[in-house]
PDB file of C-alpha atoms in Angstrom:
ATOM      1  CA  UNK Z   1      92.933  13.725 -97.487  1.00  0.00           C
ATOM      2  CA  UNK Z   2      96.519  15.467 -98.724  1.00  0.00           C
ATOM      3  CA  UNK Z   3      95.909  18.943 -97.296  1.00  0.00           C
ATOM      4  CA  UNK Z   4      96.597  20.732-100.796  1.00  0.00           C
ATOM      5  CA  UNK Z   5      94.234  18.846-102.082  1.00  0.00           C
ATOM      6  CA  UNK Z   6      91.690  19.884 -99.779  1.00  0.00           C
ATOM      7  CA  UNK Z   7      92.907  23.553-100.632  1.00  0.00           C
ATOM      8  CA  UNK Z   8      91.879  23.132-103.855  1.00  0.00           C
ATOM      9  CA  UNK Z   9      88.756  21.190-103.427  1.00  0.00           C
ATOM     10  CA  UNK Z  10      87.672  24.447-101.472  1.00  0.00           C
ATOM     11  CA  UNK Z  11      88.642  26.425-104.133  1.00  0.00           C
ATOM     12  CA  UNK Z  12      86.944  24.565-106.198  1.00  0.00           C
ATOM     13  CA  UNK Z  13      83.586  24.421-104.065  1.00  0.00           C
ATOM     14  CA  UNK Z  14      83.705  28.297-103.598  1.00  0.00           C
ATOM     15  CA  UNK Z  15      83.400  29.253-107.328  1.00  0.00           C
ATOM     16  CA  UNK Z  16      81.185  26.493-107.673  1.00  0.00           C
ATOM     17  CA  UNK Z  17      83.217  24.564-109.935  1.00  0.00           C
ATOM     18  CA  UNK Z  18      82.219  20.560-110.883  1.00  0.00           C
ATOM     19  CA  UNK Z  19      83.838  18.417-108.880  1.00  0.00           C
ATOM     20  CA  UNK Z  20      82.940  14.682-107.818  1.00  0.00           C
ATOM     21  CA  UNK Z  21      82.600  13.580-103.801  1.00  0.00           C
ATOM     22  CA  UNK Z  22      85.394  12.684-102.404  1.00  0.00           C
ATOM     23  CA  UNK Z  23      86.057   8.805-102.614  1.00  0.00           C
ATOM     24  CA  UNK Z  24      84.236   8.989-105.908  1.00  0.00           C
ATOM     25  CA  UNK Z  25      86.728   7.850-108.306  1.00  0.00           C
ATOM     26  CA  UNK Z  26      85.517   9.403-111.939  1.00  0.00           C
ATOM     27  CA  UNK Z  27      87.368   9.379-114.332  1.00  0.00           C
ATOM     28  CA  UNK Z  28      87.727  12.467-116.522  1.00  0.00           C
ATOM     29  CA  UNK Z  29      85.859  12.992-119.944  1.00  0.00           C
ATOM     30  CA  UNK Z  30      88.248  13.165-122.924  1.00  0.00           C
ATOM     31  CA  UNK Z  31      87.731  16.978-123.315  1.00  0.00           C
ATOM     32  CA  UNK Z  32      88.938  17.448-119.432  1.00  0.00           C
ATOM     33  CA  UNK Z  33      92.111  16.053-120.332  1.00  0.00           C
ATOM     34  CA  UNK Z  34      92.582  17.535-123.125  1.00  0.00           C
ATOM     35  CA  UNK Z  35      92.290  20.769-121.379  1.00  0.00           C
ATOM     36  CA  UNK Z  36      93.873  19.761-118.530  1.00  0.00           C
ATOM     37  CA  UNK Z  37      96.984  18.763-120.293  1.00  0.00           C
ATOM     38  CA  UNK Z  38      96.632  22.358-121.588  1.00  0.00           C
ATOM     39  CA  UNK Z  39      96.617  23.904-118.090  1.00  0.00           C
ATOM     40  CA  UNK Z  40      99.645  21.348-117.107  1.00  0.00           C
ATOM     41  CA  UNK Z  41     101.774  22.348-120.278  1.00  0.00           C
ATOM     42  CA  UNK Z  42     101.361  25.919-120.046  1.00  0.00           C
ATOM     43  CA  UNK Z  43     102.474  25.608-116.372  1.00  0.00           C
ATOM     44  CA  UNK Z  44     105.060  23.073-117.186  1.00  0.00           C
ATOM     45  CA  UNK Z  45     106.098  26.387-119.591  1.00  0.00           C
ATOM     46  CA  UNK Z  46     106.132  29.392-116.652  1.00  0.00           C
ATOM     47  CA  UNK Z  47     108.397  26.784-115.030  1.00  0.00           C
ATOM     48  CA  UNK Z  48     110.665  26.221-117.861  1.00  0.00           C
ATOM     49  CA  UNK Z  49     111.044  29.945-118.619  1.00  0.00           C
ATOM     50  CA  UNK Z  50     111.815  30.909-114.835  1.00  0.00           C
ATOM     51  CA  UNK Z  51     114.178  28.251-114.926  1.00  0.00           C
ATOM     52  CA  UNK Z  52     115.627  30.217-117.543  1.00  0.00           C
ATOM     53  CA  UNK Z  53     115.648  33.082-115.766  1.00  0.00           C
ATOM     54  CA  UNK Z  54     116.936  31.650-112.415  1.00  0.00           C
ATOM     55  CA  UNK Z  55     115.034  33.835-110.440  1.00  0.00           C
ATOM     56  CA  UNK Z  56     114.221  31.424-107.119  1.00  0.00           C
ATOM     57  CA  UNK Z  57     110.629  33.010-106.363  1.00  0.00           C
ATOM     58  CA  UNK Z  58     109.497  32.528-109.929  1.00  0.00           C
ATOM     59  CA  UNK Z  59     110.642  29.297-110.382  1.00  0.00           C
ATOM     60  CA  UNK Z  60     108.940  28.775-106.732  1.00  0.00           C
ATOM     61  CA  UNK Z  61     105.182  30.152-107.821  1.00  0.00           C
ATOM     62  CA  UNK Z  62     105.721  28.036-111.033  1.00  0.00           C
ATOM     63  CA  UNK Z  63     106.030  25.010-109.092  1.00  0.00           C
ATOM     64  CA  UNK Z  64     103.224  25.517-107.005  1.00  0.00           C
ATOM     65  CA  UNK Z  65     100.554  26.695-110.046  1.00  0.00           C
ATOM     66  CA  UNK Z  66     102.206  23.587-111.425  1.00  0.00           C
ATOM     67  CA  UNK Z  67     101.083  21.771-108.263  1.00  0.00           C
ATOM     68  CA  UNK Z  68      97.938  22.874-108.250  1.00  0.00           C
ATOM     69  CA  UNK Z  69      96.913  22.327-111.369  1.00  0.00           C
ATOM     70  CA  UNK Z  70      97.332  18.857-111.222  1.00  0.00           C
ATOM     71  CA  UNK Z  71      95.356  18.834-108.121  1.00  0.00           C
ATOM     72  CA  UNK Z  72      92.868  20.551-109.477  1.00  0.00           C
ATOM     73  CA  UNK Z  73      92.125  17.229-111.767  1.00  0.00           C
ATOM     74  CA  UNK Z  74      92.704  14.815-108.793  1.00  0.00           C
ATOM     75  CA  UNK Z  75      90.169  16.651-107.410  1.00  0.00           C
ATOM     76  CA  UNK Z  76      87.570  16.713-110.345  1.00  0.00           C
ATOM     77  CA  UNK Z  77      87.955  13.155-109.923  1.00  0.00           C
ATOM     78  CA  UNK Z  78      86.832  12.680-106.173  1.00  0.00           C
ATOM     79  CA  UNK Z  79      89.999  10.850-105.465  1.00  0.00           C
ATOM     80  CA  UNK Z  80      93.297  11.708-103.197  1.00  0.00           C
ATOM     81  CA  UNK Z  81      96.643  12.207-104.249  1.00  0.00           C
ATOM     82  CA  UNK Z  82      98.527   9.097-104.377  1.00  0.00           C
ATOM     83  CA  UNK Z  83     102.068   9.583-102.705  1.00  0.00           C
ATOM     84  CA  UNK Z  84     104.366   9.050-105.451  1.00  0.00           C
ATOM     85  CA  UNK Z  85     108.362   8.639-104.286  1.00  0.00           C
ATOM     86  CA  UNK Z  86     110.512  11.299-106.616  1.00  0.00           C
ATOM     87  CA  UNK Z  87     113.831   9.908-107.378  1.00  0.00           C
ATOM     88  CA  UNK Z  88     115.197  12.955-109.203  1.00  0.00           C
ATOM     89  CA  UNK Z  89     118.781  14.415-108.302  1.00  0.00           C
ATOM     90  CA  UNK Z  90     119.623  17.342-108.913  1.00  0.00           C
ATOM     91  CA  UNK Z  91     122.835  16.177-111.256  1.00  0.00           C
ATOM     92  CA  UNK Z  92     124.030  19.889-112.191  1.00  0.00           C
ATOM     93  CA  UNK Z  93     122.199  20.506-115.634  1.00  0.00           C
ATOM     94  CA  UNK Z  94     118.622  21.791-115.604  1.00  0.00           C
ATOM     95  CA  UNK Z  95     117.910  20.541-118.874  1.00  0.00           C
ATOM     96  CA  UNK Z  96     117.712  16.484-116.645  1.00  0.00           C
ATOM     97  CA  UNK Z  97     114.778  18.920-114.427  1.00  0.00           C
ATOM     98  CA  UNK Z  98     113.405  20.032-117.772  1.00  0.00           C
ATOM     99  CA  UNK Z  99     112.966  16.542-119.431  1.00  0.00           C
ATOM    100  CA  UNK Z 100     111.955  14.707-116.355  1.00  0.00           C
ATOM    101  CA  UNK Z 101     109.187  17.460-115.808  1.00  0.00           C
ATOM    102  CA  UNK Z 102     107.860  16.998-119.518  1.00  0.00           C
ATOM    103  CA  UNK Z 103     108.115  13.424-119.563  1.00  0.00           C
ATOM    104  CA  UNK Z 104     105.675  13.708-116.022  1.00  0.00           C
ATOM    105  CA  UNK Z 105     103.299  16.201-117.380  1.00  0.00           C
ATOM    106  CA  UNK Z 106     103.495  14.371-120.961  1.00  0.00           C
ATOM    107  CA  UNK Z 107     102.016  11.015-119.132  1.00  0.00           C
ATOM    108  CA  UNK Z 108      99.075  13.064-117.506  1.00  0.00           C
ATOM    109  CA  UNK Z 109      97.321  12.525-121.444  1.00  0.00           C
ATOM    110  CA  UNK Z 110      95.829   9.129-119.625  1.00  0.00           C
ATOM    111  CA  UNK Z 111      94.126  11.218-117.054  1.00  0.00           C
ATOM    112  CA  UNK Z 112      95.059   8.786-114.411  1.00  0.00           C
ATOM    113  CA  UNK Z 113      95.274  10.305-110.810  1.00  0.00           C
ATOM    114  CA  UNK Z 114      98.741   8.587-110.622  1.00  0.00           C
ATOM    115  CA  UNK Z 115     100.169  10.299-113.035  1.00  0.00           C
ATOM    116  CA  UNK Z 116      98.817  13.890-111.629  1.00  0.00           C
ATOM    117  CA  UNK Z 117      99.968  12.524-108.180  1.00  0.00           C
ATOM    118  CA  UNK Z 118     103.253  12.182-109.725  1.00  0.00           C
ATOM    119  CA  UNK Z 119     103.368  16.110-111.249  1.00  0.00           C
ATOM    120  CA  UNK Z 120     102.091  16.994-107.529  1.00  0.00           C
ATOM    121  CA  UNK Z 121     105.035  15.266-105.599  1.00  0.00           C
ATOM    122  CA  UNK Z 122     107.807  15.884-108.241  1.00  0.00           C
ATOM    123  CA  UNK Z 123     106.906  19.935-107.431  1.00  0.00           C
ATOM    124  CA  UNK Z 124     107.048  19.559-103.409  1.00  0.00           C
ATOM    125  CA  UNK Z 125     110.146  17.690-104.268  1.00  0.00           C
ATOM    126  CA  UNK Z 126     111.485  20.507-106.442  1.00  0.00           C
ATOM    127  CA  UNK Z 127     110.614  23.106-104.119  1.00  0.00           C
ATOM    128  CA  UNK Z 128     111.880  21.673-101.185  1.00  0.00           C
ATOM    129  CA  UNK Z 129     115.057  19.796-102.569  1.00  0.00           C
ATOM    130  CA  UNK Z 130     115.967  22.005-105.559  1.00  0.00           C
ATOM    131  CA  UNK Z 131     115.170  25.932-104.156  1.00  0.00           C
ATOM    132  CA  UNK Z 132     115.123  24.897-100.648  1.00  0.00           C
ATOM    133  CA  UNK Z 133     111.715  26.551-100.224  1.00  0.00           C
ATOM    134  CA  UNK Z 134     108.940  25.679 -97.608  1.00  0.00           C
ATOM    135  CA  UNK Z 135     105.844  24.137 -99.745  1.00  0.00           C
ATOM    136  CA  UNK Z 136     103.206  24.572 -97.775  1.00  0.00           C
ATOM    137  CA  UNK Z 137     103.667  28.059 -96.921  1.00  0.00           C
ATOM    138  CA  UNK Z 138     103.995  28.671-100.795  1.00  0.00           C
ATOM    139  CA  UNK Z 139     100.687  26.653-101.725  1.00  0.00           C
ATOM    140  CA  UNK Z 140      98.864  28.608 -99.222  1.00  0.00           C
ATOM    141  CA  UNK Z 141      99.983  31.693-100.541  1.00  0.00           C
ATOM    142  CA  UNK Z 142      98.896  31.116-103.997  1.00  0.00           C
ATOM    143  CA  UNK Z 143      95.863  29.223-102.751  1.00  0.00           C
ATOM    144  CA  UNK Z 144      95.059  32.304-100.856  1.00  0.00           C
ATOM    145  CA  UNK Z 145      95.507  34.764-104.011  1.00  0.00           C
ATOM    146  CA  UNK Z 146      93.017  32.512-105.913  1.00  0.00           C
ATOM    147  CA  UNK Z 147      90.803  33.134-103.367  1.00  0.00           C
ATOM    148  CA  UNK Z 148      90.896  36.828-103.169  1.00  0.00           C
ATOM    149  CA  UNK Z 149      89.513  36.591-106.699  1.00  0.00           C
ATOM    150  CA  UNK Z 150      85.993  36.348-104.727  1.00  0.00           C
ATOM    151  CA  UNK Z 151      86.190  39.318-103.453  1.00  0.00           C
ATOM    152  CA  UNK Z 152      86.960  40.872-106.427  1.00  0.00           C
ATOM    153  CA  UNK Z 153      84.290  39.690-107.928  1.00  0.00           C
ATOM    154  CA  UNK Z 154      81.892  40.406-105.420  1.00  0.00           C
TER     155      UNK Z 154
END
């Protein structure tokens, strides 16, 4: 199992949110999609406006959220991500990162795992290739601020 995933399945598990076994393969109702795409859209957003702003660690904790919210429906589904090869370059213009990024989160309305996978790996690509930033220690980060929410609402 991709060790984000298993990040967020955890996450998922502690606040007791549904979630199928792993190896399940559901697919997701109409209405998780729908709200899904939501979650993916207003992410896709934060990343668009830090792009904007060019600040590196915003644009970095965009990417993750971004990450992990397509995760979060790979992992509704029971299933692993699927290791999707990113082809992007970066070719000087954001606005090629900007329409690449829609066009990924746009094709998430089938509610395929693919097409999550492919929001997943196009953000470790970003991070790593485009900010020069170490992933995992991001994704832990953020997956560890989730967490705290526990404790605050113990």
């Amino acid at each position: 199992m991709n060790q984000h995933l298993q990040l967020v399945r955890t996450f998922r598990e502690t606040f007791s949110f549904p979630q199928e076994d792993f190896g399940a393969k559901v697919s997701l109702s109409e209405i998780q999609i729908i709200l899904h795409q939501a979650l993916l859209m207003e992410d896709g957003g934060n990343v668009f406006k830090a792009l904007q702003g060019g600040d590196m660690a915003e644009i970095l904790n965009s990417l993750v959220d971004l990450a992990y919210c397509a995760l979060d429906a790979v992992a509704m589904q029971g299933e692993d991500v699927r290791e999707i090869p990113v082809s992007w370059r970066h070719d000087g213009h954001v606005i090629s990162l900007a329409k690449l990024l829609s066009d990924k989160i746009n094709h998430c309305m089938d509610g395929q795992t693919e097409h999550y996978s492919e929001v997943y790996c196009f953000c470790v690509h970003l991070t790593r290739s485009f900010i020069n930033a170490d992933f995992n220690k991001a994704f832990q980060a953020v997956h560890d601020n989730y967490m705290s929410r526990l404790d605050e609402s113990r």
